Amino acid sequence: MSELDIAEIQKTNKKRWLVYIAVLAILLFFSSVVALRAGYANLSLTDVIKILFLGDGNDTERWIVIDYRLPRIVLAAIVGAALALAGAAMQGIFRNSMASPSVLGISNGAAFGASLSMVFGISIISGQFSTSAMAFIFAFISLLLVYSISRTRNGYVPVETLLLAGIAVGALFSALISAMQYFAGDQLSGIVFWLMGSLNTPSWSKVSIAFLPILIGSVLILGLSRELNAMTVGEEQASNLGINVNRSRLLLLLAASLITAMAVSMTGTIGFVGLIVPHIMRMFVGPDHRILLPASILGGAIFLILADTVARIIISPAEMPVGIITSAIGAPFFIYLLISRKKSMGW
């Protein structure tokens, strides 16, 4: 194949990728519009536009749209994008389609930190973000434990050991969470609700706190998309291409852990987003991480916005934790993946 043919293929791929991104961006816009309208107080599109751009409507309507639904949608988009991007990165790092952001025990570590704050009032800060702060800290403690267990004397980190260490550390924190629930008393309902994952306490302060760390981690992962492509083929091949596999893997793990920790600390444990969204995107855009990662960002945002909209209206006027909706969708999809894998391997 000549250089001219390769250049033409790359040009065609870029055009196709732009179409995918444009379609996803349009879907994100429309899903946001649907979410702004839907709820116990059902507003027309005209009402929403007037409230947002003209300041019309009464105080209650303005509060519903500007101070409740809009920050909730933005937070759902940020968290969904973060979890889906982290999931796509983890699946590439471990070369395993079943990997997800929780594979290193990060979610369980965050949940233990949150329950510790709820039960004993322990936190490095006071105020409304005390629980989130402890969740964020223990998410990184779990990563540190996993990495320390996996790292060999010469600094090499085997993927298999990393995965097994993540399972073990996750199980340890799961046991500690159960202990916290046993001693929780009046705080038990708070822990259980946090473990379900919810977006029912949105605020612009949450959005502002979550945005910058998730942006930094996302940019770092996107910047390592070529290295992730090479690592997906194999570590030896990646090394032959001049890639420092250990360094790239560590940076990817840190970035994926950062955005997962921040997302979980703001909303609790919302499962399956990081597992199913990268798979769905891979079906449409292919395995190339240069397009898969940005597609997963948009797909994750769309998925969580729509899931949260369902959570708000399915038992209206009450609201269901969004983690229940994502699990109800994700669990059957996970079973489908297992069956597909079994058939493809001839089991």
mmCIF file of C-alpha atoms in Angstrom:
data_model
loop_
_atom_site.group_PDB
_atom_site.id
_atom_site.type_symbol
_atom_site.label_atom_id
_atom_site.label_comp_id
_atom_site.label_asym_id
_atom_site.label_seq_id
_atom_site.Cartn_x
_atom_site.Cartn_y
_atom_site.Cartn_z
ATOM 1 C CA MET A 1 0.000 0.000 0.000
ATOM 2 C CA SER A 2 1.440 3.371 -1.051
ATOM 3 C CA GLU A 3 1.781 6.436 1.182
ATOM 4 C CA LEU A 4 -0.911 8.114 -0.930
ATOM 5 C CA ASP A 5 -3.360 5.285 -0.188
ATOM 6 C CA ILE A 6 -2.592 5.462 3.548
ATOM 7 C CA ALA A 7 -3.115 9.235 3.557
ATOM 8 C CA GLU A 8 -6.455 8.801 1.768
ATOM 9 C CA ILE A 9 -7.600 6.181 4.319
ATOM 10 C CA GLN A 10 -6.618 8.474 7.197
ATOM 11 C CA LYS A 11 -8.503 11.352 5.607
ATOM 12 C CA THR A 12 -11.612 9.176 5.191
ATOM 13 C CA ASN A 13 -11.346 8.019 8.796
ATOM 14 C CA LYS A 14 -11.140 11.597 10.092
ATOM 15 C CA LYS A 15 -14.256 12.582 8.120
ATOM 16 C CA ARG A 16 -16.109 9.548 9.477
ATOM 17 C CA TRP A 17 -14.987 10.354 13.027
ATOM 18 C CA LEU A 18 -16.204 13.938 12.705
ATOM 19 C CA VAL A 19 -19.617 12.636 11.643
ATOM 20 C CA TYR A 20 -19.778 10.346 14.706
ATOM 21 C CA ILE A 21 -18.793 13.175 17.068
ATOM 22 C CA ALA A 22 -21.297 15.555 15.462
ATOM 23 C CA VAL A 23 -24.130 13.009 15.790
ATOM 24 C CA LEU A 24 -23.268 12.353 19.446
ATOM 25 C CA ALA A 25 -23.076 16.086 20.178
ATOM 26 C CA ILE A 26 -26.558 16.567 18.673
ATOM 27 C CA LEU A 27 -27.894 13.651 20.732
ATOM 28 C CA LEU A 28 -26.351 15.191 23.853
ATOM 29 C CA PHE A 29 -28.088 18.490 23.138
ATOM 30 C CA PHE A 30 -31.495 16.869 22.626
ATOM 31 C CA SER A 31 -31.150 14.637 25.691
ATOM 32 C CA SER A 32 -30.362 17.754 27.742
ATOM 33 C CA VAL A 33 -33.460 19.501 26.375
ATOM 34 C CA VAL A 34 -35.615 16.477 27.266
ATOM 35 C CA ALA A 35 -34.136 16.415 30.772
ATOM 36 C CA LEU A 36 -34.786 20.147 31.256
ATOM 37 C CA ARG A 37 -38.443 19.693 30.390
ATOM 38 C CA ALA A 38 -39.210 16.402 32.122
ATOM 39 C CA GLY A 39 -40.092 16.007 35.770
ATOM 40 C CA TYR A 40 -42.852 16.475 38.296
ATOM 41 C CA ALA A 41 -43.219 20.088 37.117
ATOM 42 C CA ASN A 42 -43.481 19.417 33.390
ATOM 43 C CA LEU A 43 -42.466 22.526 31.422
ATOM 44 C CA SER A 44 -42.816 23.174 27.720
ATOM 45 C CA LEU A 45 -39.805 23.896 25.544
ATOM 46 C CA THR A 46 -41.016 27.473 25.144
ATOM 47 C CA ASP A 47 -41.187 27.896 28.917
ATOM 48 C CA VAL A 48 -37.641 26.563 29.333
ATOM 49 C CA ILE A 49 -36.264 28.896 26.638
ATOM 50 C CA LYS A 50 -38.011 31.897 28.159
ATOM 51 C CA ILE A 51 -36.718 31.085 31.640
ATOM 52 C CA LEU A 52 -33.134 30.506 30.471
ATOM 53 C CA PHE A 53 -32.732 33.380 28.050
ATOM 54 C CA LEU A 54 -35.385 35.940 28.976
ATOM 55 C CA GLY A 55 -35.686 35.444 32.728
ATOM 56 C CA ASP A 56 -39.435 34.831 32.453
ATOM 57 C CA GLY A 57 -41.482 32.585 34.745
ATOM 58 C CA ASN A 58 -42.210 32.780 38.443
ATOM 59 C CA ASP A 59 -39.647 32.173 41.210
ATOM 60 C CA THR A 60 -40.500 28.484 41.503
ATOM 61 C CA GLU A 61 -40.114 27.836 37.771
ATOM 62 C CA ARG A 62 -36.805 29.717 37.656
ATOM 63 C CA TRP A 63 -35.519 27.730 40.643
ATOM 64 C CA ILE A 64 -36.569 24.429 39.039
ATOM 65 C CA VAL A 65 -34.830 25.148 35.725
ATOM 66 C CA ILE A 66 -31.779 27.224 36.698
ATOM 67 C CA ASP A 67 -30.929 26.031 40.213
ATOM 68 C CA TYR A 68 -32.105 22.419 40.124
ATOM 69 C CA ARG A 69 -32.483 20.806 36.698
ATOM 70 C CA LEU A 70 -29.687 22.606 34.858
ATOM 71 C CA PRO A 71 -26.901 21.895 37.409
ATOM 72 C CA ARG A 72 -28.242 18.336 37.712
ATOM 73 C CA ILE A 73 -27.961 17.840 33.953
ATOM 74 C CA VAL A 74 -24.472 19.347 33.840
ATOM 75 C CA LEU A 75 -23.356 17.198 36.795
ATOM 76 C CA ALA A 76 -24.858 14.090 35.165
ATOM 77 C CA ALA A 77 -23.017 14.900 31.931
ATOM 78 C CA ILE A 78 -19.682 15.417 33.727
ATOM 79 C CA VAL A 79 -19.994 12.273 35.861
ATOM 80 C CA GLY A 80 -21.277 10.119 32.989
ATOM 81 C CA ALA A 81 -18.471 11.316 30.725
ATOM 82 C CA ALA A 82 -15.867 10.672 33.430
ATOM 83 C CA LEU A 83 -17.055 7.142 34.212
ATOM 84 C CA ALA A 84 -17.342 6.162 30.531
ATOM 85 C CA LEU A 85 -13.901 7.586 29.706
ATOM 86 C CA ALA A 86 -12.328 5.837 32.708
ATOM 87 C CA GLY A 87 -14.012 2.589 31.649
ATOM 88 C CA ALA A 88 -12.684 2.849 28.088
ATOM 89 C CA ALA A 89 -9.189 3.556 29.429
ATOM 90 C CA MET A 90 -9.325 0.636 31.886
ATOM 91 C CA GLN A 91 -10.481 -1.762 29.172
ATOM 92 C CA GLY A 92 -7.532 -0.666 27.055
ATOM 93 C CA ILE A 93 -5.012 -0.897 29.910
ATOM 94 C CA PHE A 94 -6.102 -4.387 30.952
ATOM 95 C CA ARG A 95 -6.899 -5.523 27.397
ATOM 96 C CA ASN A 96 -10.106 -6.867 28.892
ATOM 97 C CA SER A 97 -13.571 -5.930 27.678
ATOM 98 C CA MET A 98 -14.998 -6.689 31.143
ATOM 99 C CA ALA A 99 -12.891 -4.037 32.916
ATOM 100 C CA SER A 100 -14.574 -0.978 34.409
ATOM 101 C CA PRO A 101 -13.651 1.988 36.653
ATOM 102 C CA SER A 102 -14.371 -0.139 39.733
ATOM 103 C CA VAL A 103 -11.831 -2.810 38.771
ATOM 104 C CA LEU A 104 -9.123 -1.336 41.047
ATOM 105 C CA GLY A 105 -11.377 -1.093 44.073
ATOM 106 C CA ILE A 106 -11.628 2.675 43.693
ATOM 107 C CA SER A 107 -15.407 2.787 44.053
ATOM 108 C CA ASN A 108 -15.338 0.599 47.165
ATOM 109 C CA GLY A 109 -12.566 2.712 48.646
ATOM 110 C CA ALA A 110 -14.579 5.858 48.035
ATOM 111 C CA ALA A 111 -17.678 4.254 49.536
ATOM 112 C CA PHE A 112 -15.757 3.314 52.685
ATOM 113 C CA GLY A 113 -14.430 6.867 53.031
ATOM 114 C CA ALA A 114 -17.951 8.242 52.667
ATOM 115 C CA SER A 115 -19.399 5.804 55.216
ATOM 116 C CA LEU A 116 -16.575 6.623 57.643
ATOM 117 C CA SER A 117 -17.539 10.283 57.402
ATOM 118 C CA MET A 118 -21.239 9.549 57.870
ATOM 119 C CA VAL A 119 -20.910 7.193 60.839
ATOM 120 C CA PHE A 120 -18.079 8.767 62.835
ATOM 121 C CA GLY A 121 -18.044 12.304 61.433
ATOM 122 C CA ILE A 122 -14.400 11.938 60.370
ATOM 123 C CA SER A 123 -13.248 14.233 57.561
ATOM 124 C CA ILE A 124 -10.409 16.552 56.627
ATOM 125 C CA ILE A 125 -12.874 19.366 55.998
ATOM 126 C CA SER A 126 -16.185 20.425 57.483
ATOM 127 C CA GLY A 127 -19.397 21.423 55.746
ATOM 128 C CA GLN A 128 -21.473 19.963 52.951
ATOM 129 C CA PHE A 129 -18.503 18.396 51.123
ATOM 130 C CA SER A 130 -17.023 16.543 54.120
ATOM 131 C CA THR A 131 -18.368 13.188 52.891
ATOM 132 C CA SER A 132 -17.206 13.831 49.315
ATOM 133 C CA ALA A 133 -13.712 14.762 50.554
ATOM 134 C CA MET A 134 -13.342 11.495 52.470
ATOM 135 C CA ALA A 135 -14.653 9.516 49.494
ATOM 136 C CA PHE A 136 -12.089 11.165 47.220
ATOM 137 C CA ILE A 137 -9.193 10.517 49.618
ATOM 138 C CA PHE A 138 -10.009 6.838 50.159
ATOM 139 C CA ALA A 139 -10.451 6.295 46.431
ATOM 140 C CA PHE A 140 -6.797 7.224 46.014
ATOM 141 C CA ILE A 141 -5.780 5.214 49.075
ATOM 142 C CA SER A 142 -7.252 2.149 47.372
ATOM 143 C CA LEU A 143 -5.267 2.931 44.203
ATOM 144 C CA LEU A 144 -2.069 3.360 46.243
ATOM 145 C CA LEU A 145 -2.629 -0.011 47.924
ATOM 146 C CA VAL A 146 -3.288 -1.762 44.613
ATOM 147 C CA TYR A 147 -0.247 -0.222 42.926
ATOM 148 C CA SER A 148 2.038 -0.947 45.903
ATOM 149 C CA ILE A 149 0.941 -4.593 46.013
ATOM 150 C CA SER A 150 1.395 -5.014 42.245
ATOM 151 C CA ARG A 151 4.730 -3.226 41.780
ATOM 152 C CA THR A 152 7.781 -5.486 41.535
ATOM 153 C CA ARG A 153 11.245 -4.619 42.867
ATOM 154 C CA ASN A 154 12.434 -3.394 39.476
ATOM 155 C CA GLY A 155 9.404 -1.096 39.123
ATOM 156 C CA TYR A 156 7.451 -3.279 36.692
ATOM 157 C CA VAL A 157 3.688 -3.577 37.223
ATOM 158 C CA PRO A 158 2.177 -6.744 35.668
ATOM 159 C CA VAL A 159 -1.359 -6.215 34.401
ATOM 160 C CA GLU A 160 -2.587 -9.541 35.803
ATOM 161 C CA THR A 161 -1.258 -8.748 39.298
ATOM 162 C CA LEU A 162 -2.765 -5.275 39.116
ATOM 163 C CA LEU A 163 -6.171 -6.739 38.306
ATOM 164 C CA LEU A 164 -6.000 -9.350 41.081
ATOM 165 C CA ALA A 165 -4.789 -6.767 43.601
ATOM 166 C CA GLY A 166 -7.720 -4.523 42.629
ATOM 167 C CA ILE A 167 -10.170 -7.351 43.272
ATOM 168 C CA ALA A 168 -8.577 -8.081 46.667
ATOM 169 C CA VAL A 169 -8.477 -4.446 47.798
ATOM 170 C CA GLY A 170 -12.042 -3.926 46.578
ATOM 171 C CA ALA A 171 -13.158 -6.936 48.614
ATOM 172 C CA LEU A 172 -11.369 -5.575 51.681
ATOM 173 C CA PHE A 173 -13.100 -2.219 51.440
ATOM 174 C CA SER A 174 -16.413 -3.965 50.770
ATOM 175 C CA ALA A 175 -16.012 -5.807 54.090
ATOM 176 C CA LEU A 176 -15.190 -2.522 55.842
ATOM 177 C CA ILE A 177 -18.308 -0.930 54.322
ATOM 178 C CA SER A 178 -20.383 -3.780 55.743
ATOM 179 C CA ALA A 179 -18.816 -3.130 59.147
ATOM 180 C CA MET A 180 -19.718 0.555 58.847
ATOM 181 C CA GLN A 181 -23.298 -0.396 58.009
ATOM 182 C CA TYR A 182 -23.417 -2.655 61.071
ATOM 183 C CA PHE A 183 -22.345 0.209 63.361
ATOM 184 C CA ALA A 184 -24.202 2.938 61.456
ATOM 185 C CA GLY A 185 -27.369 3.149 63.551
ATOM 186 C CA ASP A 186 -29.381 6.157 62.384
ATOM 187 C CA GLN A 187 -26.875 6.777 59.567
ATOM 188 C CA LEU A 188 -27.566 3.437 57.872
ATOM 189 C CA SER A 189 -30.079 4.878 55.417
ATOM 190 C CA GLY A 190 -27.576 7.552 54.387
ATOM 191 C CA ILE A 191 -24.894 4.955 53.616
ATOM 192 C CA VAL A 192 -27.313 2.752 51.675
ATOM 193 C CA PHE A 193 -28.571 5.731 49.679
ATOM 194 C CA TRP A 194 -24.993 6.841 48.921
ATOM 195 C CA LEU A 195 -24.111 3.330 47.724
ATOM 196 C CA MET A 196 -27.043 3.439 45.282
ATOM 197 C CA GLY A 197 -25.682 6.539 43.573
ATOM 198 C CA SER A 198 -27.833 9.605 43.137
ATOM 199 C CA LEU A 199 -27.933 13.035 41.529
ATOM 200 C CA ASN A 200 -30.797 14.350 43.636
ATOM 201 C CA THR A 201 -28.717 16.984 45.475
ATOM 202 C CA PRO A 202 -27.276 18.967 42.564
ATOM 203 C CA SER A 203 -25.665 22.370 42.930
ATOM 204 C CA TRP A 204 -23.441 24.647 40.912
ATOM 205 C CA SER A 205 -20.786 24.313 43.636
ATOM 206 C CA LYS A 206 -20.648 20.546 43.002
ATOM 207 C CA VAL A 207 -20.296 21.196 39.288
ATOM 208 C CA SER A 208 -17.469 23.690 39.813
ATOM 209 C CA ILE A 209 -15.579 21.344 42.178
ATOM 210 C CA ALA A 210 -15.893 18.310 39.893
ATOM 211 C CA PHE A 211 -15.194 20.056 36.589
ATOM 212 C CA LEU A 212 -11.477 20.936 36.792
ATOM 213 C CA PRO A 213 -10.076 17.597 38.119
ATOM 214 C CA ILE A 214 -12.191 15.647 35.632
ATOM 215 C CA LEU A 215 -11.081 17.958 32.814
ATOM 216 C CA ILE A 216 -7.399 17.512 33.723
ATOM 217 C CA GLY A 217 -7.711 13.715 33.921
ATOM 218 C CA SER A 218 -9.693 13.552 30.682
ATOM 219 C CA VAL A 219 -7.162 15.647 28.751
ATOM 220 C CA LEU A 220 -4.349 13.399 30.005
ATOM 221 C CA ILE A 221 -6.156 10.222 28.908
ATOM 222 C CA LEU A 222 -7.034 11.699 25.511
ATOM 223 C CA GLY A 223 -3.400 12.741 25.073
ATOM 224 C CA LEU A 224 -2.318 9.120 25.616
ATOM 225 C CA SER A 225 -4.755 7.609 23.107
ATOM 226 C CA ARG A 226 -1.974 6.506 20.711
ATOM 227 C CA GLU A 227 -0.056 4.853 23.549
ATOM 228 C CA LEU A 228 -3.261 3.124 24.628
ATOM 229 C CA ASN A 229 -3.726 1.814 21.080
ATOM 230 C CA ALA A 230 -0.235 0.339 21.137
ATOM 231 C CA MET A 231 -0.678 -1.148 24.629
ATOM 232 C CA THR A 232 -3.922 -2.793 23.542
ATOM 233 C CA VAL A 233 -2.017 -4.765 20.903
ATOM 234 C CA GLY A 234 0.569 -5.904 23.469
ATOM 235 C CA GLU A 235 3.222 -4.564 25.816
ATOM 236 C CA GLU A 236 6.114 -5.969 23.784
ATOM 237 C CA GLN A 237 4.863 -4.383 20.577
ATOM 238 C CA ALA A 238 4.311 -1.077 22.391
ATOM 239 C CA SER A 239 7.873 -1.168 23.746
ATOM 240 C CA ASN A 240 9.199 -1.872 20.243
ATOM 241 C CA LEU A 241 7.461 1.316 19.091
ATOM 242 C CA GLY A 242 9.447 3.290 21.673
ATOM 243 C CA ILE A 243 6.663 3.636 24.229
ATOM 244 C CA ASN A 244 7.531 3.561 27.918
ATOM 245 C CA VAL A 245 4.787 1.117 28.892
ATOM 246 C CA ASN A 246 5.203 1.445 32.671
ATOM 247 C CA ARG A 247 5.133 5.235 32.545
ATOM 248 C CA SER A 248 2.152 5.366 30.181
ATOM 249 C CA ARG A 249 0.218 2.824 32.236
ATOM 250 C CA LEU A 250 0.890 4.711 35.479
ATOM 251 C CA LEU A 251 -0.251 8.021 33.954
ATOM 252 C CA LEU A 252 -3.393 6.383 32.544
ATOM 253 C CA LEU A 253 -4.182 4.725 35.874
ATOM 254 C CA LEU A 254 -3.689 7.984 37.773
ATOM 255 C CA ALA A 255 -5.841 9.940 35.328
ATOM 256 C CA ALA A 256 -8.606 7.304 35.232
ATOM 257 C CA SER A 257 -8.530 7.048 39.026
ATOM 258 C CA LEU A 258 -8.669 10.845 39.400
ATOM 259 C CA ILE A 259 -11.800 11.245 37.288
ATOM 260 C CA THR A 260 -13.444 8.146 38.792
ATOM 261 C CA ALA A 261 -12.703 9.296 42.347
ATOM 262 C CA MET A 262 -14.075 12.767 41.686
ATOM 263 C CA ALA A 263 -17.202 11.417 39.979
ATOM 264 C CA VAL A 264 -17.930 8.894 42.736
ATOM 265 C CA SER A 265 -17.260 11.419 45.506
ATOM 266 C CA MET A 266 -19.892 13.771 44.049
ATOM 267 C CA THR A 267 -22.681 11.278 43.331
ATOM 268 C CA GLY A 268 -21.979 7.989 45.099
ATOM 269 C CA THR A 269 -21.385 4.701 43.319
ATOM 270 C CA ILE A 270 -23.145 4.671 39.966
ATOM 271 C CA GLY A 271 -22.467 1.317 38.364
ATOM 272 C CA PHE A 272 -22.137 -0.042 34.821
ATOM 273 C CA VAL A 273 -21.692 3.324 33.025
ATOM 274 C CA GLY A 274 -17.991 2.665 32.551
ATOM 275 C CA LEU A 275 -18.668 -0.882 31.383
ATOM 276 C CA ILE A 276 -21.479 -0.616 28.863
ATOM 277 C CA VAL A 277 -20.925 2.809 27.259
ATOM 278 C CA PRO A 278 -17.423 2.021 25.866
ATOM 279 C CA HIS A 279 -18.822 -1.243 24.465
ATOM 280 C CA ILE A 280 -21.703 0.515 22.745
ATOM 281 C CA MET A 281 -19.374 3.165 21.331
ATOM 282 C CA ARG A 282 -16.914 0.497 20.167
ATOM 283 C CA MET A 283 -19.701 -1.145 18.155
ATOM 284 C CA PHE A 284 -20.161 2.072 16.160
ATOM 285 C CA VAL A 285 -16.748 3.762 16.002
ATOM 286 C CA GLY A 286 -14.388 0.799 16.272
ATOM 287 C CA PRO A 287 -11.512 0.036 18.678
ATOM 288 C CA ASP A 288 -9.229 2.985 17.808
ATOM 289 C CA HIS A 289 -8.907 4.954 21.045
ATOM 290 C CA ARG A 290 -8.384 8.221 19.161
ATOM 291 C CA ILE A 291 -12.122 8.156 18.375
ATOM 292 C CA LEU A 292 -13.329 5.687 21.028
ATOM 293 C CA LEU A 293 -12.295 7.920 23.952
ATOM 294 C CA PRO A 294 -14.068 11.136 22.818
ATOM 295 C CA ALA A 295 -17.070 9.068 21.698
ATOM 296 C CA SER A 296 -17.215 7.473 25.156
ATOM 297 C CA ILE A 297 -17.156 10.930 26.770
ATOM 298 C CA LEU A 298 -20.217 12.041 24.800
ATOM 299 C CA GLY A 299 -21.921 8.651 25.078
ATOM 300 C CA GLY A 300 -21.441 8.546 28.847
ATOM 301 C CA ALA A 301 -22.898 12.028 29.231
ATOM 302 C CA ILE A 302 -25.942 11.120 27.120
ATOM 303 C CA PHE A 303 -26.480 7.822 28.922
ATOM 304 C CA LEU A 304 -26.400 9.247 32.452
ATOM 305 C CA ILE A 305 -28.555 12.271 31.578
ATOM 306 C CA LEU A 306 -31.250 9.989 30.137
ATOM 307 C CA ALA A 307 -30.928 7.472 32.994
ATOM 308 C CA ASP A 308 -31.311 10.264 35.542
ATOM 309 C CA THR A 309 -34.323 11.625 33.658
ATOM 310 C CA VAL A 310 -35.949 8.185 33.920
ATOM 311 C CA ALA A 311 -35.057 8.095 37.631
ATOM 312 C CA ARG A 312 -36.823 11.438 38.132
ATOM 313 C CA ILE A 313 -40.062 10.546 36.352
ATOM 314 C CA ILE A 314 -40.522 6.777 36.812
ATOM 315 C CA ILE A 315 -42.113 7.097 40.278
ATOM 316 C CA SER A 316 -42.933 10.829 40.170
ATOM 317 C CA PRO A 317 -43.313 12.843 42.355
ATOM 318 C CA ALA A 318 -40.710 10.741 44.230
ATOM 319 C CA GLU A 319 -37.263 10.142 42.698
ATOM 320 C CA MET A 320 -35.351 6.890 42.316
ATOM 321 C CA PRO A 321 -31.543 6.753 42.755
ATOM 322 C CA VAL A 322 -30.007 6.778 39.289
ATOM 323 C CA GLY A 323 -27.700 3.899 40.233
ATOM 324 C CA ILE A 324 -30.730 1.598 40.257
ATOM 325 C CA ILE A 325 -31.568 2.589 36.670
ATOM 326 C CA THR A 326 -27.996 2.155 35.384
ATOM 327 C CA SER A 327 -27.726 -1.245 37.098
ATOM 328 C CA ALA A 328 -31.100 -2.345 35.718
ATOM 329 C CA ILE A 329 -29.807 -1.538 32.216
ATOM 330 C CA GLY A 330 -26.212 -2.606 32.788
ATOM 331 C CA ALA A 331 -26.727 -6.024 34.365
ATOM 332 C CA PRO A 332 -28.620 -7.531 31.367
ATOM 333 C CA PHE A 333 -26.053 -5.958 29.034
ATOM 334 C CA PHE A 334 -23.234 -7.530 31.072
ATOM 335 C CA ILE A 335 -24.954 -10.930 30.779
ATOM 336 C CA TYR A 336 -25.221 -10.365 27.016
ATOM 337 C CA LEU A 337 -21.473 -9.651 26.857
ATOM 338 C CA LEU A 338 -20.690 -12.837 28.777
ATOM 339 C CA ILE A 339 -22.872 -14.931 26.445
ATOM 340 C CA SER A 340 -21.320 -13.281 23.360
ATOM 341 C CA ARG A 341 -17.834 -13.925 24.687
ATOM 342 C CA LYS A 342 -18.699 -17.548 25.439
ATOM 343 C CA LYS A 343 -19.947 -18.071 21.876
ATOM 344 C CA SER A 344 -16.952 -16.294 20.290
ATOM 345 C CA MET A 345 -14.524 -18.512 22.239
ATOM 346 C CA GLY A 346 -16.457 -21.668 21.367
ATOM 347 C CA TRP A 347 -17.233 -22.619 24.980
#
